[in-house]
CSV table of C-alpha atoms in Angstrom, one decimal:
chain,number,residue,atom,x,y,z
A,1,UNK,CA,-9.5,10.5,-22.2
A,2,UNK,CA,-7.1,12.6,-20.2
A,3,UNK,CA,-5.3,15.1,-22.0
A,4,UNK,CA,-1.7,16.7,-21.0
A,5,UNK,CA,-0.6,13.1,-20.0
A,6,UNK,CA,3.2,12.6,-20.1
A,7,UNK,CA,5.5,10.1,-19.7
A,8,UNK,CA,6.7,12.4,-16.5
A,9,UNK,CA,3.6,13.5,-15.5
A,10,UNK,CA,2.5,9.5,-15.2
A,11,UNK,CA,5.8,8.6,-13.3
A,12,UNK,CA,4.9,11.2,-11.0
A,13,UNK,CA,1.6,9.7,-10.4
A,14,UNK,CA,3.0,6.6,-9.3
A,15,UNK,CA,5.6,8.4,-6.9
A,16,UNK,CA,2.5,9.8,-5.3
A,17,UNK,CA,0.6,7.5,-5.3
A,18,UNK,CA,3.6,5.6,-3.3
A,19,UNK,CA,4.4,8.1,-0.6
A,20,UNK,CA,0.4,8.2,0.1
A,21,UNK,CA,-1.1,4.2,0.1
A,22,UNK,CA,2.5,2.9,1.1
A,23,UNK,CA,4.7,6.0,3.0
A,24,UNK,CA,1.7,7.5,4.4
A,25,UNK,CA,-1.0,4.4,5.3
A,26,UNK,CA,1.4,1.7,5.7
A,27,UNK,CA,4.7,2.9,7.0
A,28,UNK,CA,4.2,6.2,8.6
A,29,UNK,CA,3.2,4.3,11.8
A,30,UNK,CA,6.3,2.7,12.2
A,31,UNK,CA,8.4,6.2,12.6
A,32,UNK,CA,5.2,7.1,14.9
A,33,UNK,CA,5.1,4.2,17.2
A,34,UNK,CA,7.5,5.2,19.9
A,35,UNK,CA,5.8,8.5,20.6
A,36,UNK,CA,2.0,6.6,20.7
A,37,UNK,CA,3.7,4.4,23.2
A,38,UNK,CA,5.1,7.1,25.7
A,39,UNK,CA,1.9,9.5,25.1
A,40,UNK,CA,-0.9,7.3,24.5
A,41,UNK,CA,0.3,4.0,27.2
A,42,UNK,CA,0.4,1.4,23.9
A,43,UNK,CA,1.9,-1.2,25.0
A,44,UNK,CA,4.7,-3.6,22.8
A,45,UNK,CA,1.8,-6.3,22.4
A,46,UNK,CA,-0.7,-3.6,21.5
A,47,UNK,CA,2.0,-2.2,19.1
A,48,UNK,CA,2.5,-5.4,17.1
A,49,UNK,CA,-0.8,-6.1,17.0
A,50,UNK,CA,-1.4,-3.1,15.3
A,51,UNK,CA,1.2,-3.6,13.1
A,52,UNK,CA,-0.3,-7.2,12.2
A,53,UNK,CA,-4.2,-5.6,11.1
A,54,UNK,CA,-2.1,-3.1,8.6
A,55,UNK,CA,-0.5,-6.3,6.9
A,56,UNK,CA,-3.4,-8.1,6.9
A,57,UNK,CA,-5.2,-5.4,5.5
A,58,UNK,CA,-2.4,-5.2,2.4
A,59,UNK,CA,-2.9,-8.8,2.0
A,60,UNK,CA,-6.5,-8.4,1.2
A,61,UNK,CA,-6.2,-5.4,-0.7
A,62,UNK,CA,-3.8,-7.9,-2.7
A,63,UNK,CA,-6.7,-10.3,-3.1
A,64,UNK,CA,-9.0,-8.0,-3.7
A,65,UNK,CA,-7.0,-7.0,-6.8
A,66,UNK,CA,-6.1,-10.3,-8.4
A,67,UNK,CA,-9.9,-10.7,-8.1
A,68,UNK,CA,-10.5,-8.0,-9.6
A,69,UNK,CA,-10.6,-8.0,-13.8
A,70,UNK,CA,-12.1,-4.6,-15.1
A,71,UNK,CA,-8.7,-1.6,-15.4
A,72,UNK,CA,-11.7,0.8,-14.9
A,73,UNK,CA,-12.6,-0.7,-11.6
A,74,UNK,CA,-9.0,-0.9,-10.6
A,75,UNK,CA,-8.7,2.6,-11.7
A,76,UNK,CA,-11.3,3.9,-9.7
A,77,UNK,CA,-10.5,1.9,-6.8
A,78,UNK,CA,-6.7,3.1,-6.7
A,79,UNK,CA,-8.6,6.6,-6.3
A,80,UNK,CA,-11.1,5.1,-3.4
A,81,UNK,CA,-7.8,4.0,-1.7
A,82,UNK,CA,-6.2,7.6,-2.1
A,83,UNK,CA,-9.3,9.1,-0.3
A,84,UNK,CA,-9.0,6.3,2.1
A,85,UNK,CA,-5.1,7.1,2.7
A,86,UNK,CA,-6.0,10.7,4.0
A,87,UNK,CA,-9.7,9.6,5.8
A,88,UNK,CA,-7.6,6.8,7.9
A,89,UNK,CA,-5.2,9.2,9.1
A,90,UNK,CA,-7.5,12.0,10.1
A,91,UNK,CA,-9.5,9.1,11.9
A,92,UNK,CA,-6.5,8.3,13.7
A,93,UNK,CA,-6.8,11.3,16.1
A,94,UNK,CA,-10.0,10.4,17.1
A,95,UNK,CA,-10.0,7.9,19.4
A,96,UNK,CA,-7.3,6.0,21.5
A,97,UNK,CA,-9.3,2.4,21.6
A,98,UNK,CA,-7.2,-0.4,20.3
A,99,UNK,CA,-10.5,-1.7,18.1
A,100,UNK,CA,-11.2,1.4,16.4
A,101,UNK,CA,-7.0,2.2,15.5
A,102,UNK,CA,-6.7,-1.7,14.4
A,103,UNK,CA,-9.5,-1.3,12.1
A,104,UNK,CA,-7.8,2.2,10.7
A,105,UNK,CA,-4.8,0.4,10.5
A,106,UNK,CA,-6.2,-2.9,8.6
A,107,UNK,CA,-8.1,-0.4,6.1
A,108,UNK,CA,-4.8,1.7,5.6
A,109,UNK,CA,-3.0,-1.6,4.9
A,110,UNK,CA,-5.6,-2.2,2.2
A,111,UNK,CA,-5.2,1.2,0.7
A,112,UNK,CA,-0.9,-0.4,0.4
A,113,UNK,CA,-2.0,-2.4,-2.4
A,114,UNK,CA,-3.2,0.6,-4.9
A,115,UNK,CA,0.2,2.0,-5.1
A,116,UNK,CA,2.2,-1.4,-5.0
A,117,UNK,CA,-0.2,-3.5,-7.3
A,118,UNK,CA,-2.9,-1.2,-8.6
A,119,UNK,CA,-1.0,2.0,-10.2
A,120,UNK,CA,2.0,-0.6,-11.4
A,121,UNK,CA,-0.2,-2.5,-13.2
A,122,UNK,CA,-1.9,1.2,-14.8
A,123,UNK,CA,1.1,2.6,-15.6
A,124,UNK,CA,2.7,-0.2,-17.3
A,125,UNK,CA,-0.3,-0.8,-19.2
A,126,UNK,CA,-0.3,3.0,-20.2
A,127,UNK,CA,3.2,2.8,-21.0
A,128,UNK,CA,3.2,-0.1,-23.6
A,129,UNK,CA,0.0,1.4,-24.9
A,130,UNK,CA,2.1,4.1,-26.3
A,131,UNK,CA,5.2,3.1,-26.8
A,132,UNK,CA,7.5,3.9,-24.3
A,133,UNK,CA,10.2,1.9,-22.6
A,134,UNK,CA,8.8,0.4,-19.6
A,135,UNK,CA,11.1,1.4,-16.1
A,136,UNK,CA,8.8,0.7,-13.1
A,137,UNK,CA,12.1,1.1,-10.9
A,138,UNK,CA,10.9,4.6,-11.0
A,139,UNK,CA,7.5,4.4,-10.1
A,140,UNK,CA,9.1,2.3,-7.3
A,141,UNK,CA,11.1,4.7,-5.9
A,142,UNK,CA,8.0,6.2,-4.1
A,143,UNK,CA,8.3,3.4,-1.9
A,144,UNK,CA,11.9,4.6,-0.6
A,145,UNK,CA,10.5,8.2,-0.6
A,146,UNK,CA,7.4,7.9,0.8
A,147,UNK,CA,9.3,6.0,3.9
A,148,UNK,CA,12.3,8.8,4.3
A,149,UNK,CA,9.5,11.6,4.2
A,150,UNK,CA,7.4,10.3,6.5
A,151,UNK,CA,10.4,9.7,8.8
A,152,UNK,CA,11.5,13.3,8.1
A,153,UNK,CA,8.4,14.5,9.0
A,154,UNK,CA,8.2,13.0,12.5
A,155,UNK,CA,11.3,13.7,13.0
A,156,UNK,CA,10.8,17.4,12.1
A,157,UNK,CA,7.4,17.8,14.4
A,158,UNK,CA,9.3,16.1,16.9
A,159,UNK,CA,11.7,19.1,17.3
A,160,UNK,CA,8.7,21.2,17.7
A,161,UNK,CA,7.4,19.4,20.6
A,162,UNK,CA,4.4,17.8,18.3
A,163,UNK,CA,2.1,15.8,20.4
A,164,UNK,CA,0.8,12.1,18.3
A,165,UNK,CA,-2.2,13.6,17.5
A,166,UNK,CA,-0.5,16.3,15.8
A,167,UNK,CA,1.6,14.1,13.8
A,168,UNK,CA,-0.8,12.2,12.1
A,169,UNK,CA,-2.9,15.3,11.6
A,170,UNK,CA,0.4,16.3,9.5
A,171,UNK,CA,0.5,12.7,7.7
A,172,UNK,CA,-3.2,13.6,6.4
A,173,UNK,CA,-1.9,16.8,5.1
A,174,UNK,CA,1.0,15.5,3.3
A,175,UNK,CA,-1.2,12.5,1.8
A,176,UNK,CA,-4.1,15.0,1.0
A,177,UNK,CA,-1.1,17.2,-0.8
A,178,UNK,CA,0.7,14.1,-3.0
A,179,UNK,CA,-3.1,13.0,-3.4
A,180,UNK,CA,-3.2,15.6,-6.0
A,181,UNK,CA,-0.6,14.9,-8.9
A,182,UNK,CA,-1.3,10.9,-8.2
A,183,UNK,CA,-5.0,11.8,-8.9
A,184,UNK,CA,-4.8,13.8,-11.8
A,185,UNK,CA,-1.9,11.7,-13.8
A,186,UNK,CA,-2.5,8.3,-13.2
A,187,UNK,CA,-3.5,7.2,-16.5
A,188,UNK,CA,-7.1,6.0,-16.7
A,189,UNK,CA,-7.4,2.6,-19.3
A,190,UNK,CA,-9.2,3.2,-22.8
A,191,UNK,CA,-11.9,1.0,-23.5
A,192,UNK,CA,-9.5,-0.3,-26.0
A,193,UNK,CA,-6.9,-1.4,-23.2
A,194,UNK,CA,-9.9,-2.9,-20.9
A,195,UNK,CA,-11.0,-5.1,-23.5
A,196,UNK,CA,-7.5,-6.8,-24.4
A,197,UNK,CA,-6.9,-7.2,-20.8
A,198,UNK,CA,-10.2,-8.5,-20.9
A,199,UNK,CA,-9.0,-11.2,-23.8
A,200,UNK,CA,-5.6,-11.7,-21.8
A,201,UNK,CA,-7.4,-12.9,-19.0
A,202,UNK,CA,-9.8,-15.3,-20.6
A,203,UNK,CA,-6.4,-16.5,-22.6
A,204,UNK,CA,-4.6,-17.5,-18.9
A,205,UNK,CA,-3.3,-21.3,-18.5
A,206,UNK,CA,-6.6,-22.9,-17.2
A,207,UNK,CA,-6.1,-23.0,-12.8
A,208,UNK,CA,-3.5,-20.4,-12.8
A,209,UNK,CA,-5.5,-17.7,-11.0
A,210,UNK,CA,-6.7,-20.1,-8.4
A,211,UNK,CA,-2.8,-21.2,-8.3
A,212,UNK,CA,-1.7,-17.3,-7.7
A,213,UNK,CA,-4.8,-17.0,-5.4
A,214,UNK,CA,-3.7,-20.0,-3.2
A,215,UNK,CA,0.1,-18.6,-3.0
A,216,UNK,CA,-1.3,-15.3,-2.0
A,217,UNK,CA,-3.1,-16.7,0.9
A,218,UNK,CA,0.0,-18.6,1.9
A,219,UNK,CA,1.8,-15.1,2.3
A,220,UNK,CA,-0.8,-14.2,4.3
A,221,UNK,CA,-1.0,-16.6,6.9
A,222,UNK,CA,2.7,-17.5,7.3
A,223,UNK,CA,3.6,-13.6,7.3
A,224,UNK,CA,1.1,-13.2,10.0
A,225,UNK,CA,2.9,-15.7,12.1
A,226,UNK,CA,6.3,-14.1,11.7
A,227,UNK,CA,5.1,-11.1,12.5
A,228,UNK,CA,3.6,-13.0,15.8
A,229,UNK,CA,6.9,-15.3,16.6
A,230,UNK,CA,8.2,-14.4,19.8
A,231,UNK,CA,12.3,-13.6,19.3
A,232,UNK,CA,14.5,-15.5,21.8
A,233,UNK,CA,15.6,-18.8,22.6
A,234,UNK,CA,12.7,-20.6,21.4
A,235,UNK,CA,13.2,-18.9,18.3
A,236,UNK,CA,14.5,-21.3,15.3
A,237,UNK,CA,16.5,-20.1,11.9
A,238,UNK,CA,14.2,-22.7,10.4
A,239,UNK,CA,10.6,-21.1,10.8
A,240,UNK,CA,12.3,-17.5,10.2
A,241,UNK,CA,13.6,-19.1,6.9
A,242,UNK,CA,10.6,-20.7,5.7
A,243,UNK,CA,8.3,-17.6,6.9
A,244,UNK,CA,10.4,-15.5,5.1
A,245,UNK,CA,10.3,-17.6,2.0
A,246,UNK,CA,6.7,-17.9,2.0
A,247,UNK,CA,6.3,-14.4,2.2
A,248,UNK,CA,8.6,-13.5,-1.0
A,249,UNK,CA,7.1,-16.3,-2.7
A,250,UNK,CA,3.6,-14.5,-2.1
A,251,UNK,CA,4.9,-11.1,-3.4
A,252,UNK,CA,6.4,-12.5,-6.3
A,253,UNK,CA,3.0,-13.7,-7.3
A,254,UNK,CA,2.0,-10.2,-6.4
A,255,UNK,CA,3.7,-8.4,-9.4
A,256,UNK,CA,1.8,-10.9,-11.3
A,257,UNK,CA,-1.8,-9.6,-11.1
């Protein structure tokens, strides 16, 4: 059992835990992608394309969760995807082949899911457990912080004349640093909690997982089209809209697991 645990110290984790599997692995790259292009020769195509392996990457980090029952393996995988946060990063540096940054990419995207679905689902479990009014719109602020950081921070080692390689050399840092409180507060489950989620799961509607699997899927394939539709003339406000429904349909289901 952890000790020193409090209801601001466990906030905090999930604020971490944000900025690092969602500021750091998934959107850093965005803020970053103009300054690949003009230093590293990455083309638009070779941009989106990048962009498509870190969604698809969340998306099974999504699955991978639902599928998942045991808090303690969720726990310890919301750590795996912490280190993973930092690892990706470094790798980053390493190597200018489009293979070997879409696979960092897709693996980053995976590491998404332990702040969005992972440390929610923790946290709100911890929270109930002992009795304290449940406001996740704070753990979800990480989201928006993790984003303006990262974007502050580019923006900062731009002014310095920071080459790419530098820059996500400095994203490894700051994930390594908000690493820290997110590891040490996130609350780890009792054996008392994993057994009644246990029970809670065995107690579903009969077909409902399968149901929230099979909408999860959907958000997978019709986001990866969006993200793949060519904007101009050819472009209709139908497939945007249903895209785009498909896709908040998908994470709706998300907040579910």
């Amino acid at each position: 059992m952890q000790e020193g645990l409090s209801k601001s110290r466990v906030y905090l984790a999930g604020i971490c835990s944000l900025i690092v599997t969602v500021g750091v692995a998934r959107f850093s790259y965005t803020s970053l992608l103009p300054i690949m292009q003009a230093e590293t020769g990455l083309t638009d195509a070779d941009g989106g394309w990048l962009a498509t392996a870190n969604y698809l990457g969340y998306m099974l980090g999504v699955l991978m969760a639902a599928s998942l029952n045991s808090l303690h393996h969720k726990y310890l995988l919301h750590r795996l995807y912490l280190a993973l946060s930092v690892v990706t990063s470094i790798a980053m540096v390493f190597s200018t082949d489009l293979f070997i940054w879409s696979l960092l990419r897709f693996v980053a995207g995976i590491c998404a899911s332990g702040g969005l679905i992972i440390a929610s689902g923790l946290i709100l479990k911890w929270m109930v457990s002992n009795g304290y009014r449940v406001e996740l719109g704070i753990h979800f602020a990480g989201v928006g912080i993790g984003i303006i950081f990262t974007a502050l921070l580019v923006e900062s080692l731009f002014f310095v004349s920071a080459d790419w390689q530098h820059q996500w050399l400095a994203f490894a840092v700051m994930a390594a640093l908000f690493s820290v409180p997110a590891w040490r507060w996130m609350p780890q489950p009792t054996s008392e909690q994993a057994a009644a989620n246990t029970e809670h799961i065995k107690a579903q509607v009969p077909g409902r997982y399968e149901f929230n699997q099979l909408i999860t899927v959907t958000e997978m394939i019709t986001g990866t089209i969006f993200i793949n539709q060519p904007v101009g003339p050819r472009s209709t406000s139908h497939t945007l809209s249903a895209n785009y429904s498909c896709s908040g349909l998908g994470f709706t289901n998300c907040l579910q697991i």
